[in-house]
Coordinates of C-alpha atoms in Angstrom, one line a residue:
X1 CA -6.5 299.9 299.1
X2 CA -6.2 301.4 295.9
X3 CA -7.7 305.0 294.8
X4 CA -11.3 306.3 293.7
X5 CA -12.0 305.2 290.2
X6 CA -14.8 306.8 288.5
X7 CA -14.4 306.1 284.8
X8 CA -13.5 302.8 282.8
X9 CA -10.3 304.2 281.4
X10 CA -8.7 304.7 284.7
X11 CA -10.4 301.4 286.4
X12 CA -8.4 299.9 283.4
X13 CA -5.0 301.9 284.6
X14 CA -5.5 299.9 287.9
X15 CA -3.9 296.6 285.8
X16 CA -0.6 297.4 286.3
X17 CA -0.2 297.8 289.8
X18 CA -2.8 294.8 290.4
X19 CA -0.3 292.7 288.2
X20 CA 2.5 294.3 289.9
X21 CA 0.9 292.7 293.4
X22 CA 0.0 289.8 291.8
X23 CA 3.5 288.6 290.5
X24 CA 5.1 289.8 294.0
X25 CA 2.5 287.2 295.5
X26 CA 2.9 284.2 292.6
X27 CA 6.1 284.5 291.6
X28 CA 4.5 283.8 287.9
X29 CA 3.2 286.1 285.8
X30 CA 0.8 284.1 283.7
X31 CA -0.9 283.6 287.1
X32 CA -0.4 286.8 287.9
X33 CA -2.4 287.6 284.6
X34 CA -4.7 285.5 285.2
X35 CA -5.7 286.3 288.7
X36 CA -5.8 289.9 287.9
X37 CA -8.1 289.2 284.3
X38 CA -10.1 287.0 287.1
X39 CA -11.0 290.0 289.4
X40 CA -12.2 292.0 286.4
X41 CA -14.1 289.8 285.4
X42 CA -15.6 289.7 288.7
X43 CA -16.1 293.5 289.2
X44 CA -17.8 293.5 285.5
X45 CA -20.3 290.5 286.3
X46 CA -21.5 292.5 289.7
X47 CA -24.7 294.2 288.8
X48 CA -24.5 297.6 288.5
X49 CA -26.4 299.0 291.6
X50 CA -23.8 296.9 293.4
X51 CA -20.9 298.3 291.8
X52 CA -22.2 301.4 292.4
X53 CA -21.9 300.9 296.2
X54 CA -18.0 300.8 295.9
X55 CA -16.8 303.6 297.0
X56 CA -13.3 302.3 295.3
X57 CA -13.1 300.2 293.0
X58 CA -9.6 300.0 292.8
X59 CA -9.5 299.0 296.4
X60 CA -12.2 296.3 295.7
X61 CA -10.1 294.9 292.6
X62 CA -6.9 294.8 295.0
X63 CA -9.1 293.4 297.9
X64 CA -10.3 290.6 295.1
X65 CA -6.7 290.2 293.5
X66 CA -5.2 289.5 297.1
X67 CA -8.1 286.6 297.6
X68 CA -7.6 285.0 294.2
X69 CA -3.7 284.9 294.7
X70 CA -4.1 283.3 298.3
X71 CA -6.4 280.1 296.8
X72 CA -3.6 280.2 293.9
X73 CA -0.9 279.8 296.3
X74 CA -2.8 277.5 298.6
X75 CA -3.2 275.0 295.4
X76 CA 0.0 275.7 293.9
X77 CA 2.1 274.2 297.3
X78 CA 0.1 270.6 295.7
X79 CA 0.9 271.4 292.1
X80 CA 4.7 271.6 293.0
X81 CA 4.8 268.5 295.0
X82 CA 4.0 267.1 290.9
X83 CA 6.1 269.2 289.3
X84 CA 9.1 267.7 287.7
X85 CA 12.3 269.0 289.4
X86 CA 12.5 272.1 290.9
X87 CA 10.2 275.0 290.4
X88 CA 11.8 278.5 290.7
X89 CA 10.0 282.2 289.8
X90 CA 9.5 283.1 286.2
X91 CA 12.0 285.4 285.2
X92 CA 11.5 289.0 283.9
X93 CA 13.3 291.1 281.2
X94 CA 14.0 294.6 281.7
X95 CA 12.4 296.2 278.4
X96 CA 15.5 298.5 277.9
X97 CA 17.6 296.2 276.8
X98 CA 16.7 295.7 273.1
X99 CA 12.9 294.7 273.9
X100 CA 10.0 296.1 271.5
X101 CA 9.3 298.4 274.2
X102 CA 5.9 299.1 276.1
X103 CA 2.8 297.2 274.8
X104 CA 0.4 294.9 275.4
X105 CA 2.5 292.2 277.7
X106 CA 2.1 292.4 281.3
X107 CA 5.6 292.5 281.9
X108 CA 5.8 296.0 280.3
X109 CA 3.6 296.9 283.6
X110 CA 6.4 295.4 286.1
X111 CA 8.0 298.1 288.5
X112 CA 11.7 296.3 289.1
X113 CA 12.9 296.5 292.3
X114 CA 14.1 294.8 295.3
X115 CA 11.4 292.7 296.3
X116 CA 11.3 291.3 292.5
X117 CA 15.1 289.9 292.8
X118 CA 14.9 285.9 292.2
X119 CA 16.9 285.9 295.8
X120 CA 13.7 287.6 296.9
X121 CA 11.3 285.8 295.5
X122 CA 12.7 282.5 296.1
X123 CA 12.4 283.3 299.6
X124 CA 8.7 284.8 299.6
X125 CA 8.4 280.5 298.2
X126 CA 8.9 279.2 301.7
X127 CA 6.2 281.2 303.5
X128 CA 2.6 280.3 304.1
X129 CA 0.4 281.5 301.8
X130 CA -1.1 284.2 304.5
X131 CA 2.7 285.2 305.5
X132 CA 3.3 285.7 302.3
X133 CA -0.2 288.0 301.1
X134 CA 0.6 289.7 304.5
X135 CA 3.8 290.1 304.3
X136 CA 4.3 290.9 300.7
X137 CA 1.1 293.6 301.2
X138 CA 2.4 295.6 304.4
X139 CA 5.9 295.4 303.7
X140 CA 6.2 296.0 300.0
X141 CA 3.1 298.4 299.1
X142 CA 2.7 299.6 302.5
X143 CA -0.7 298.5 303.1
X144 CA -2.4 299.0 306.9
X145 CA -3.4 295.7 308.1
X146 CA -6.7 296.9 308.8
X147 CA -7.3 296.5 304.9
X148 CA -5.2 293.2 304.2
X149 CA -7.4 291.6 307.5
X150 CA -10.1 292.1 304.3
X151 CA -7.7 289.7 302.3
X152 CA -7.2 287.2 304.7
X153 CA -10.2 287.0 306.7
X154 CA -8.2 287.6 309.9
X155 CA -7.8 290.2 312.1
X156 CA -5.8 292.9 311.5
X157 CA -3.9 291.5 315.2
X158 CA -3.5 288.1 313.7
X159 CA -1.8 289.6 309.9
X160 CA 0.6 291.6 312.2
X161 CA 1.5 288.4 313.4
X162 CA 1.6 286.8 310.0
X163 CA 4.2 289.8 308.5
X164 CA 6.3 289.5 311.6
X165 CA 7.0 285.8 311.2
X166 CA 7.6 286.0 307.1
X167 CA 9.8 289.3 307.8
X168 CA 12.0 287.0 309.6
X169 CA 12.7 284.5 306.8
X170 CA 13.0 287.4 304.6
X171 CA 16.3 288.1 306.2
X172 CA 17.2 285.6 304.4
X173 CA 17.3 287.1 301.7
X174 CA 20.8 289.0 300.5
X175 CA 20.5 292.9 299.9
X176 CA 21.8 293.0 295.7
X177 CA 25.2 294.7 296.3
X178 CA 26.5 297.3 294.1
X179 CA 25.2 297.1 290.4
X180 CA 28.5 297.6 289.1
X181 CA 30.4 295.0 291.0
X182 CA 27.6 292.5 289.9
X183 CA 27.5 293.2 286.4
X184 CA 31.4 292.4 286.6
X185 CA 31.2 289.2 288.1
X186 CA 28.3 288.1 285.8
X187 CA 30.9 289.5 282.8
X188 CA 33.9 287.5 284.2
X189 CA 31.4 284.6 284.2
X190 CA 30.1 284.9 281.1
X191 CA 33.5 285.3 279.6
X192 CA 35.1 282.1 281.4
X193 CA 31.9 279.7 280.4
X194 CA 32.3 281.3 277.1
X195 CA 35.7 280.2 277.1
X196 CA 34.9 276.6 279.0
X197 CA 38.2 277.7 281.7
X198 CA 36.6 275.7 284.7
X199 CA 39.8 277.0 286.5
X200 CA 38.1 280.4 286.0
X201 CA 34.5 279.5 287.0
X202 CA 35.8 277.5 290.0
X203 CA 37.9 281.2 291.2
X204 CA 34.3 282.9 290.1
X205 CA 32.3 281.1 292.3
X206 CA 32.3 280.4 296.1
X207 CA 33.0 277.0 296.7
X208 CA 29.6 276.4 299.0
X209 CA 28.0 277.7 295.7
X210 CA 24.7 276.3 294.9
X211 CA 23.1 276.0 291.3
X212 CA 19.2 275.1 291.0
X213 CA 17.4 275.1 287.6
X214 CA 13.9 274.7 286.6
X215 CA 13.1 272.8 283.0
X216 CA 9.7 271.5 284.5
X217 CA 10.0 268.0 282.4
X218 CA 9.6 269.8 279.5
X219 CA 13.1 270.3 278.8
X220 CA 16.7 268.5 279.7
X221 CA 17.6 269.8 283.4
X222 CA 18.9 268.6 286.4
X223 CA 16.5 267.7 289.0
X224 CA 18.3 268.2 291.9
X225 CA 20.8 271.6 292.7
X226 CA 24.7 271.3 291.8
X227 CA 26.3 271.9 294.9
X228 CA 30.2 273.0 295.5
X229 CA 31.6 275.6 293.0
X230 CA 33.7 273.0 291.5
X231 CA 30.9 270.7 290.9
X232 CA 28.9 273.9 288.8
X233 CA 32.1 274.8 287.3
X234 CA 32.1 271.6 285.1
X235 CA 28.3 271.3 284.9
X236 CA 28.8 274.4 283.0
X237 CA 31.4 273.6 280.4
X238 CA 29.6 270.6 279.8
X239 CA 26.4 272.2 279.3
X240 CA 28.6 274.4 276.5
X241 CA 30.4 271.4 275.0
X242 CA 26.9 269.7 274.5
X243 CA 25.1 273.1 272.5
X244 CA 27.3 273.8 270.0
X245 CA 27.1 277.6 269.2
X246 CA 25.5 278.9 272.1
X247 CA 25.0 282.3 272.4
X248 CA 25.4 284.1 276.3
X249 CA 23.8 287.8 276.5
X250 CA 24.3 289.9 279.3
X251 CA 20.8 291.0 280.4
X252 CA 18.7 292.5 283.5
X253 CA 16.9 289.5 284.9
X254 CA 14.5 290.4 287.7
X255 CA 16.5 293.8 288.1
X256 CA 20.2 292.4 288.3
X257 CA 22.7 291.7 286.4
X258 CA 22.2 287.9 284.4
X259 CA 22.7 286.0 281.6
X260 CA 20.6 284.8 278.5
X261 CA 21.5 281.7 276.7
X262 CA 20.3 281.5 273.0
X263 CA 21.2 278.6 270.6
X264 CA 19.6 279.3 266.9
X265 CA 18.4 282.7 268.0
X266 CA 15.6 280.9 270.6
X267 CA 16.3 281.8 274.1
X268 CA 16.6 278.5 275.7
X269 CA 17.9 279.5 279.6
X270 CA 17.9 282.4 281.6
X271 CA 20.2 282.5 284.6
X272 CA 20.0 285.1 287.4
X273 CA 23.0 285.7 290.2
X274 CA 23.0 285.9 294.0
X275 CA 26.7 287.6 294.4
X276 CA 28.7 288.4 297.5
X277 CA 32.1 289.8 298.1
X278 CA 32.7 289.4 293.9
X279 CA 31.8 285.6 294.0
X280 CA 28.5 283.6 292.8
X281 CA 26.9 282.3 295.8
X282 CA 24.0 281.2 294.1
X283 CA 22.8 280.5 290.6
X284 CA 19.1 280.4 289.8
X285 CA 18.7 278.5 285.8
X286 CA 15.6 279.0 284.3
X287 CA 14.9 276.6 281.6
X288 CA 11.2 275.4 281.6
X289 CA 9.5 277.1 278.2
X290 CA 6.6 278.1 279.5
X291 CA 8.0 280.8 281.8
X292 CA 10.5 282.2 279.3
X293 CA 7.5 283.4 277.1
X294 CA 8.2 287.6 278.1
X295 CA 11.9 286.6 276.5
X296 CA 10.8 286.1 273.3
X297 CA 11.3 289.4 272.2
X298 CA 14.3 289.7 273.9
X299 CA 16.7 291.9 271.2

């Protein structure tokens, strides 16, 4: 995996695409951090004669990154039978959108795309930890299974198997229909919360809608999903009638069209849209501090 690298500078250009894996595979980019500062550290504390040996070292940092993520994942399915309410993926800002611009935060290193939607993600969350290093490796950056059998300590036979069962419950997940039309709908939502009509939320949403945020018991959030469009209609307008002076922003969140809530100019929740047929089928409210921390610059 990965490409000769000879020099320091350009073993150090292998970050982004190792945190670009690495987020695909957590769904958290802090741990995606992490586990990619981890394999670094690991390359630099191999003696040299040993490093030497690698004929790529990118493909041995990759190799290592994929390993880390799979004990993180394995550990993380007993972290989030404690965590407080539901746990959804940390959200991501596009950087065009009023942002400082490219620097030192590993989300400047992001590549949005498809398999970075919250729809996706979400579903990548009920895979096995192998399905989803397997599946997440051959599908997205087209690796042969002869290397990710390196990963998992399988055989390349046995992580053809492993992609094959998580593709299925990746059909799950709905292809982002055109930008425009969702960038409408999120407007026309926006604009009827805004307004508190839940006569225009209710038409806005489907009425099997489903709404599921994250505050981790750090912060005031429902624990379970609001079900029924109705139901999430009038969850919203109270939400609005208890934060006086909130702010919505229409932002990229995860590479679709969503909304930023701001009260005091802090960035308090940030919503992402699944949207069919110009309704919200699903609503995904991020509210938990510690994984709004790339929104703080948010312009």
């Amino acid at each position: 995996m990965g490409t000769s690298v000879t020099g320091a500078g350009e073993l150090a250009g292998e970050r982004g695409p190792l945190i670009n894996v690495a987020y695909r595979l957590l769904g958290s980019l802090s741990e995606a951090e992490d586990a990619v500062q981890e394999a670094y550290a690991r390359w630099y504390a191999l003696p040299r004669d040993r490093r030497d040996e690698v004929v790529s070292p990118g493909a041995w940092l990759t190799t290592v990154t994929g390993r880390i993520c799979l004990d993180v994942l394995g550990s993380a399915r007993a972290r989030r039978e404690r965590y407080v309410g539901a746990w959804l993926p940390e959200p991501l800002p596009d950087r065009a959108e009023g942002g400082e611009g490219p620097g030192a935060d590993p989300a400047d290193l992001l590549v949005m795309d498809e398999s970075v939607t919250t729809a996706f993600l979400v579903v990548l969350e009920s895979m096995t930890p192998a399905e989803r290093v397997a599946f997440v490796l051959h599908d997205v950056f087209r690796y042969p299974f002869a290397e990710i059998a390196g990963v998992l300590g399988r055989s390349p036979a046995a992580c053809k198997q492993l992609a094959s069962s998580a593709r299925r419950r990746a059909r799950l997940a709905r292809t982002p229909g055109p930008a425009a039309e969702q960038a409408e709908t999120v407007r026309r939502v926006k604009e009827a919360w805004q307004a508190k009509d839940i006569a225009a939320l209710v038409d806005l949403l489907d009425p099997a809608a489903v709404l599921t945020a994250d505050g981790g018991g750090l912060v005031s959030s429902v624990l379970h999903p609001v079900e029924g469009g109705a139901e999430i209609a009038r969850y919203m307008v109270a939400i609005a009638d208890l934060a006086p002076g909130l702010e919505l922003l229409e932002r990229t969140v995860n590479g679709t069209p969503g909304l930023v809530a701001r009260q005091a100019g802090a960035v308090g929740t940030v919503a992402s849209f699944e949207i069919d047929g110009g309704r919200v089928t699903r609503i995904w409210a991020v509210r938990n501090p510690e994984k709004l921390r790339a929104w703080t610059r948010d312009g």
